[in-house]
Amino acid sequence: MEPELGPEAAARCLHWLALLLLGLSALSCSLSSPASPPPSLVPRVRTSYHLGRTFLGLDKCNACIGTSICKKFFKEEIRFDNSLASHLELPSDYLPSCPANYSDDSKTWRPVEILRLISRYQNDVSDRRICASVSAPKTCSIERVLRKTERFQKWLQAKRLTPDLVQGLSSPLLRCPSQRLLDRVVRRYAEVADAGSIFMDHFTDRDKLRLLYTLAVNTHPILLQIFPGAEGWPLPKYLGSCGRLLVSTSTRPLQEFYGAPPDRAADLAYQLLGVLESLRSNDLNYFFYFTHVDAGMFGIFNNGHLFIRDASALGVIDKQEGSQITTRTRENQDIFSCLVSGCQAQPPSCDTIPEKHTLVLVCQQLLPQLLQGRFPSPVQEEIDSAVAHCGESSRPDPEVFQAASQLKDILRPLRTCNPTFAYRYPDCKYNDRY
């Protein structure tokens, strides 16, 4: 199914799309409706708009994340509902994401999500801080200012991404990075040619600036690249980015399934617990944790498979190599430390994060919304008890894990085996594992 937008939602999506696709002094973009038949046979409603010097610098697309997806906007290989063409009277509120359709060949289309890496408020604050850091007037060249920073000058001289180069950045991913993790970031960074080396010799100056800016603002697209779903990680496919926009495989947020039928609720809760297990224990010996959780961070594909929809709050601790703990003291803070968060914020040490951390948060905040009142007695009482126990932060780690294991045992037989759960059907007819 192709996603559709109402007029108001479409207008909001067009507004932030227009604001974020900057990088040219005059930008022309044509948006047209998704099509099932060949696009050439479908009448198009086309609207073109031009953007000049309207948004704190002309080089934002260069200073932000990569540009591999930008040409697909210009070539109309990413399409929106044609109600976008109706008017440009834009409301004051904005959408964090927007459904669209994506094509590699202009013939076969699939639904995708276009997400903003930061909110409009964070976007405005970030740019004002960049300009203010050099006592610039209201507008300035974002790229020129960032290029002159001491941190970026160190990046220009660096052959390898090392922990000292990301010291003081606010992302949970970089709270205590190991060299093994940073090498993985460079080796799998998809926005450069000839990816695969742990050294940055093949990075241009602009490539380095894009990577640094993304690490400072939102590491969600980086996590999608270094831990891809194709290798079994619970993350959607990274398709590309342009400016402060990210394009990835479409999912429906978990909160849309609150009130789902019992078999669907049991299946999603079972999958969610399985995802948390993989974050805690995996072959690469990384421990992943969320600094906070909400239902919008998890999404479901059309085949019923649950994935992490928003990894921006996901931290990584290297249990194999050990991690270098970074601090955000005044000595290592700069404009990159404060682009989307307060410069005074001091996150807790990685040494203080227990392995039960994310599981407790999910049992406290998500599973009750998904499972309460969905099942007959006495099964419901057993579920409620297990959820309550795994949500008690005062319990030792083994007791929390045991409660989660008991909950999975309760939920497993409550899941049904039918085409609704295409991600495990028909395998579930022949193997109890599914």
Tab-separated table of N, CA and C in Angstrom, residues 95-184:
chain	number	residue	atom	x	y	z
A	95	LEU	N	5.691	18.445	11.014
A	95	LEU	CA	5.735	17.005	11.188
A	95	LEU	C	7.162	16.510	11.381
A	96	PRO	N	7.376	15.518	12.268
A	96	PRO	CA	8.718	14.951	12.425
A	96	PRO	C	9.087	14.011	11.287
A	97	SER	N	8.082	13.471	10.594
A	97	SER	CA	8.353	12.562	9.484
A	97	SER	C	7.239	12.670	8.468
A	98	CYS	N	7.496	12.133	7.293
A	98	CYS	CA	6.544	12.257	6.204
A	98	CYS	C	6.585	11.004	5.339
A	99	PRO	N	5.451	10.374	5.020
A	99	PRO	CA	5.454	9.205	4.134
A	99	PRO	C	5.637	9.620	2.680
A	100	ALA	N	6.318	8.792	1.926
A	100	ALA	CA	6.543	9.064	0.512
A	100	ALA	C	6.757	7.740	-0.205
A	101	ASN	N	7.025	7.817	-1.494
A	101	ASN	CA	7.313	6.635	-2.296
A	101	ASN	C	8.645	6.817	-2.997
A	102	TYR	N	9.406	5.741	-3.065
A	102	TYR	CA	10.799	5.790	-3.510
A	102	TYR	C	11.012	4.807	-4.644
A	103	SER	N	11.830	5.195	-5.623
A	103	SER	CA	12.109	4.313	-6.748
A	103	SER	C	13.582	4.390	-7.129
A	104	ASP	N	14.121	3.248	-7.499
A	104	ASP	CA	15.475	3.209	-8.041
A	104	ASP	C	15.478	3.282	-9.564
A	105	ASP	N	14.306	3.008	-10.169
A	105	ASP	CA	14.260	2.938	-11.626
A	105	ASP	C	13.074	3.692	-12.226
A	106	SER	N	12.322	4.431	-11.404
A	106	SER	CA	11.136	5.179	-11.837
A	106	SER	C	10.011	4.275	-12.331
A	107	LYS	N	10.124	2.979	-12.055
A	107	LYS	CA	9.071	2.041	-12.436
A	107	LYS	C	8.499	1.313	-11.227
A	108	THR	N	9.379	0.845	-10.366
A	108	THR	CA	8.962	0.121	-9.169
A	108	THR	C	9.053	1.052	-7.974
A	109	TRP	N	7.944	1.198	-7.252
A	109	TRP	CA	7.892	2.145	-6.140
A	109	TRP	C	7.636	1.405	-4.835
A	110	ARG	N	8.229	1.900	-3.760
A	110	ARG	CA	7.983	1.314	-2.448
A	110	ARG	C	7.864	2.437	-1.420
A	111	PRO	N	7.061	2.200	-0.366
A	111	PRO	CA	6.869	3.259	0.635
A	111	PRO	C	8.112	3.465	1.478
A	112	VAL	N	8.408	4.715	1.770
A	112	VAL	CA	9.534	5.077	2.624
A	112	VAL	C	9.092	6.167	3.585
A	113	GLU	N	9.953	6.457	4.549
A	113	GLU	CA	9.745	7.568	5.459
A	113	GLU	C	10.843	8.595	5.265
A	114	ILE	N	10.468	9.859	5.285
A	114	ILE	CA	11.441	10.941	5.268
A	114	ILE	C	11.375	11.599	6.644
A	115	LEU	N	12.473	11.567	7.346
A	115	LEU	CA	12.508	12.049	8.722
A	115	LEU	C	13.444	13.240	8.847
A	116	ARG	N	13.047	14.167	9.704
A	116	ARG	CA	13.944	15.258	10.051
A	116	ARG	C	14.875	14.780	11.157
A	117	LEU	N	16.142	15.099	11.024
A	117	LEU	CA	17.099	14.670	12.034
A	117	LEU	C	16.986	15.490	13.309
A	118	ILE	N	16.519	16.711	13.199
A	118	ILE	CA	16.282	17.539	14.381
A	118	ILE	C	14.989	18.308	14.170
A	119	SER	N	14.356	18.723	15.262
A	119	SER	CA	13.113	19.461	15.171
A	119	SER	C	13.362	20.853	14.611
A	120	ARG	N	12.299	21.520	14.206
A	120	ARG	CA	12.447	22.882	13.684
A	120	ARG	C	13.023	23.802	14.756
A	121	TYR	N	12.573	23.632	15.998
A	121	TYR	CA	13.117	24.458	17.088
A	121	TYR	C	14.615	24.213	17.242
A	122	GLN	N	15.014	22.924	17.275
A	122	GLN	CA	16.439	22.612	17.389
A	122	GLN	C	17.211	23.136	16.189
A	123	ASN	N	16.577	23.065	15.022
A	123	ASN	CA	17.207	23.567	13.805
A	123	ASN	C	17.521	25.056	13.931
A	124	ASP	N	16.548	25.838	14.388
A	124	ASP	CA	16.740	27.284	14.540
A	124	ASP	C	17.784	27.595	15.606
A	125	VAL	N	17.672	26.902	16.749
A	125	VAL	CA	18.629	27.123	17.830
A	125	VAL	C	20.039	26.769	17.384
A	126	SER	N	20.177	25.648	16.678
A	126	SER	CA	21.482	25.204	16.208
A	126	SER	C	22.137	26.260	15.330
A	127	ASP	N	21.383	26.791	14.382
A	127	ASP	CA	21.959	27.766	13.470
A	127	ASP	C	22.285	29.082	14.159
A	128	ARG	N	21.434	29.484	15.077
A	128	ARG	CA	21.733	30.717	15.818
A	128	ARG	C	23.002	30.556	16.644
A	129	ARG	N	23.177	29.378	17.233
A	129	ARG	CA	24.379	29.136	18.030
A	129	ARG	C	25.629	29.146	17.161
A	130	ILE	N	25.514	28.572	15.968
A	130	ILE	CA	26.667	28.565	15.068
A	130	ILE	C	27.073	29.991	14.713
A	131	CYS	N	26.104	30.816	14.354
A	131	CYS	CA	26.414	32.204	14.006
A	131	CYS	C	26.920	32.980	15.220
A	132	ALA	N	26.275	32.753	16.377
A	132	ALA	CA	26.677	33.486	17.583
A	132	ALA	C	28.071	33.103	18.044
A	133	SER	N	28.523	31.889	17.708
A	133	SER	CA	29.842	31.449	18.163
A	133	SER	C	30.968	32.294	17.587
A	134	VAL	N	30.700	32.992	16.491
A	134	VAL	CA	31.714	33.863	15.895
A	134	VAL	C	31.239	35.308	15.874
A	135	SER	N	30.251	35.602	16.738
A	135	SER	CA	29.687	36.960	16.828
A	135	SER	C	29.211	37.462	15.473
A	136	ALA	N	28.635	36.536	14.704
A	136	ALA	CA	28.145	36.894	13.377
A	136	ALA	C	26.766	37.533	13.489
A	137	PRO	N	26.339	38.249	12.464
A	137	PRO	CA	24.974	38.790	12.459
A	137	PRO	C	23.951	37.670	12.393
A	138	LYS	N	22.714	38.031	12.169
A	138	LYS	CA	21.616	37.064	12.231
A	138	LYS	C	21.803	35.895	11.270
A	139	THR	N	22.377	36.151	10.113
A	139	THR	CA	22.653	35.081	9.164
A	139	THR	C	24.156	34.948	8.965
A	140	CYS	N	24.586	33.739	8.631
A	140	CYS	CA	26.002	33.492	8.387
A	140	CYS	C	26.137	32.242	7.541
A	141	SER	N	27.322	32.002	7.056
A	141	SER	CA	27.607	30.784	6.314
A	141	SER	C	27.882	29.672	7.318
A	142	ILE	N	26.976	28.737	7.423
A	142	ILE	CA	27.113	27.647	8.381
A	142	ILE	C	28.414	26.881	8.137
A	143	GLU	N	28.642	26.519	6.887
A	143	GLU	CA	29.818	25.722	6.576
A	143	GLU	C	31.103	26.489	6.871
A	144	ARG	N	31.140	27.765	6.528
A	144	ARG	CA	32.368	28.538	6.729
A	144	ARG	C	32.721	28.643	8.200
A	145	VAL	N	31.702	28.843	9.043
A	145	VAL	CA	31.950	28.955	10.484
A	145	VAL	C	32.462	27.637	11.044
A	146	LEU	N	31.813	26.529	10.685
A	146	LEU	CA	32.210	25.233	11.227
A	146	LEU	C	33.594	24.809	10.744
A	147	ARG	N	33.943	25.191	9.545
A	147	ARG	CA	35.263	24.843	9.019
A	147	ARG	C	36.394	25.482	9.829
A	148	LYS	N	36.137	26.636	10.411
A	148	LYS	CA	37.181	27.376	11.104
A	148	LYS	C	37.359	26.945	12.560
A	149	THR	N	36.509	26.032	13.039
A	149	THR	CA	36.609	25.623	14.438
A	149	THR	C	37.867	24.808	14.690
A	150	GLU	N	38.337	24.846	15.923
A	150	GLU	CA	39.533	24.088	16.293
A	150	GLU	C	39.307	22.593	16.131
A	151	ARG	N	38.098	22.130	16.480
A	151	ARG	CA	37.815	20.697	16.350
A	151	ARG	C	37.935	20.243	14.901
A	152	PHE	N	37.319	20.996	13.991
A	152	PHE	CA	37.361	20.564	12.601
A	152	PHE	C	38.773	20.635	12.038
A	153	GLN	N	39.568	21.574	12.474
A	153	GLN	CA	40.952	21.632	12.014
A	153	GLN	C	41.718	20.371	12.444
A	154	LYS	N	41.384	19.851	13.623
A	154	LYS	CA	41.981	18.584	14.056
A	154	LYS	C	41.511	17.438	13.173
A	155	TRP	N	40.227	17.472	12.809
A	155	TRP	CA	39.701	16.433	11.920
A	155	TRP	C	40.421	16.464	10.568
A	156	LEU	N	40.719	17.645	10.059
A	156	LEU	CA	41.383	17.760	8.769
A	156	LEU	C	42.755	17.086	8.774
A	157	GLN	N	43.426	17.147	9.926
A	157	GLN	CA	44.765	16.568	10.024
A	157	GLN	C	44.741	15.076	10.350
A	158	ALA	N	43.585	14.587	10.799
A	158	ALA	CA	43.506	13.205	11.290
A	158	ALA	C	43.436	12.201	10.145
A	159	LYS	N	44.151	11.107	10.297
A	159	LYS	CA	44.079	9.997	9.355
A	159	LYS	C	43.065	8.944	9.801
A	160	ARG	N	42.769	8.938	11.105
A	160	ARG	CA	41.878	7.941	11.680
A	160	ARG	C	40.972	8.616	12.704
A	161	LEU	N	39.736	8.188	12.790
A	161	LEU	CA	38.804	8.749	13.769
A	161	LEU	C	39.098	8.138	15.134
A	162	THR	N	39.563	8.945	16.066
A	162	THR	CA	39.956	8.476	17.393
A	162	THR	C	39.068	9.114	18.457
A	163	PRO	N	39.007	8.521	19.663
A	163	PRO	CA	38.109	9.043	20.702
A	163	PRO	C	38.308	10.518	21.025
A	164	ASP	N	39.525	11.036	20.939
A	164	ASP	CA	39.739	12.439	21.278
A	164	ASP	C	39.056	13.378	20.294
A	165	LEU	N	38.809	12.921	19.059
A	165	LEU	CA	38.162	13.770	18.055
A	165	LEU	C	36.667	13.919	18.295
A	166	VAL	N	36.073	13.038	19.077
A	166	VAL	CA	34.639	13.137	19.370
A	166	VAL	C	34.396	13.485	20.836
A	167	GLN	N	35.455	13.805	21.550
A	167	GLN	CA	35.332	14.180	22.965
A	167	GLN	C	34.412	15.382	23.117
A	168	GLY	N	33.428	15.266	24.005
A	168	GLY	CA	32.545	16.391	24.278
A	168	GLY	C	31.289	16.442	23.453
A	169	LEU	N	31.130	15.571	22.434
A	169	LEU	CA	29.894	15.550	21.658
A	169	LEU	C	28.783	14.917	22.492
A	170	SER	N	27.556	15.357	22.254
A	170	SER	CA	26.467	15.007	23.169
A	170	SER	C	25.783	13.685	22.861
A	171	SER	N	26.047	13.062	21.721
A	171	SER	CA	25.340	11.849	21.331
A	171	SER	C	25.617	10.692	22.279
A	172	PRO	N	24.591	9.905	22.644
A	172	PRO	CA	24.817	8.705	23.465
A	172	PRO	C	25.771	7.715	22.805
A	173	LEU	N	25.787	7.663	21.472
A	173	LEU	CA	26.689	6.760	20.766
A	173	LEU	C	28.141	7.046	21.095
A	174	LEU	N	28.450	8.314	21.388
A	174	LEU	CA	29.827	8.741	21.586
A	174	LEU	C	30.145	9.024	23.043
A	175	ARG	N	29.278	8.564	23.931
A	175	ARG	CA	29.506	8.831	25.351
A	175	ARG	C	30.773	8.147	25.848
A	176	CYS	N	31.031	6.938	25.376
A	176	CYS	CA	32.255	6.225	25.772
A	176	CYS	C	32.674	5.321	24.618
A	177	PRO	N	33.129	5.895	23.511
A	177	PRO	CA	33.408	5.109	22.307
A	177	PRO	C	34.723	4.341	22.396
A	178	SER	N	34.748	3.171	21.830
A	178	SER	CA	35.989	2.418	21.684
A	178	SER	C	36.571	2.698	20.317
A	179	GLN	N	37.843	2.390	20.139
A	179	GLN	CA	38.445	2.556	18.819
A	179	GLN	C	37.802	1.613	17.814
A	180	ARG	N	37.423	0.420	18.274
A	180	ARG	CA	36.761	-0.543	17.388
A	180	ARG	C	35.453	0.014	16.847
A	181	LEU	N	34.679	0.700	17.694
A	181	LEU	CA	33.418	1.284	17.266
A	181	LEU	C	33.649	2.426	16.275
A	182	LEU	N	34.604	3.298	16.559
A	182	LEU	CA	34.871	4.427	15.663
A	182	LEU	C	35.413	3.956	14.320
A	183	ASP	N	36.221	2.898	14.328
A	183	ASP	CA	36.682	2.334	13.053
A	183	ASP	C	35.503	1.820	12.237
A	184	ARG	N	34.533	1.252	12.920
A	184	ARG	CA	33.340	0.752	12.230
A	184	ARG	C	32.552	1.899	11.607
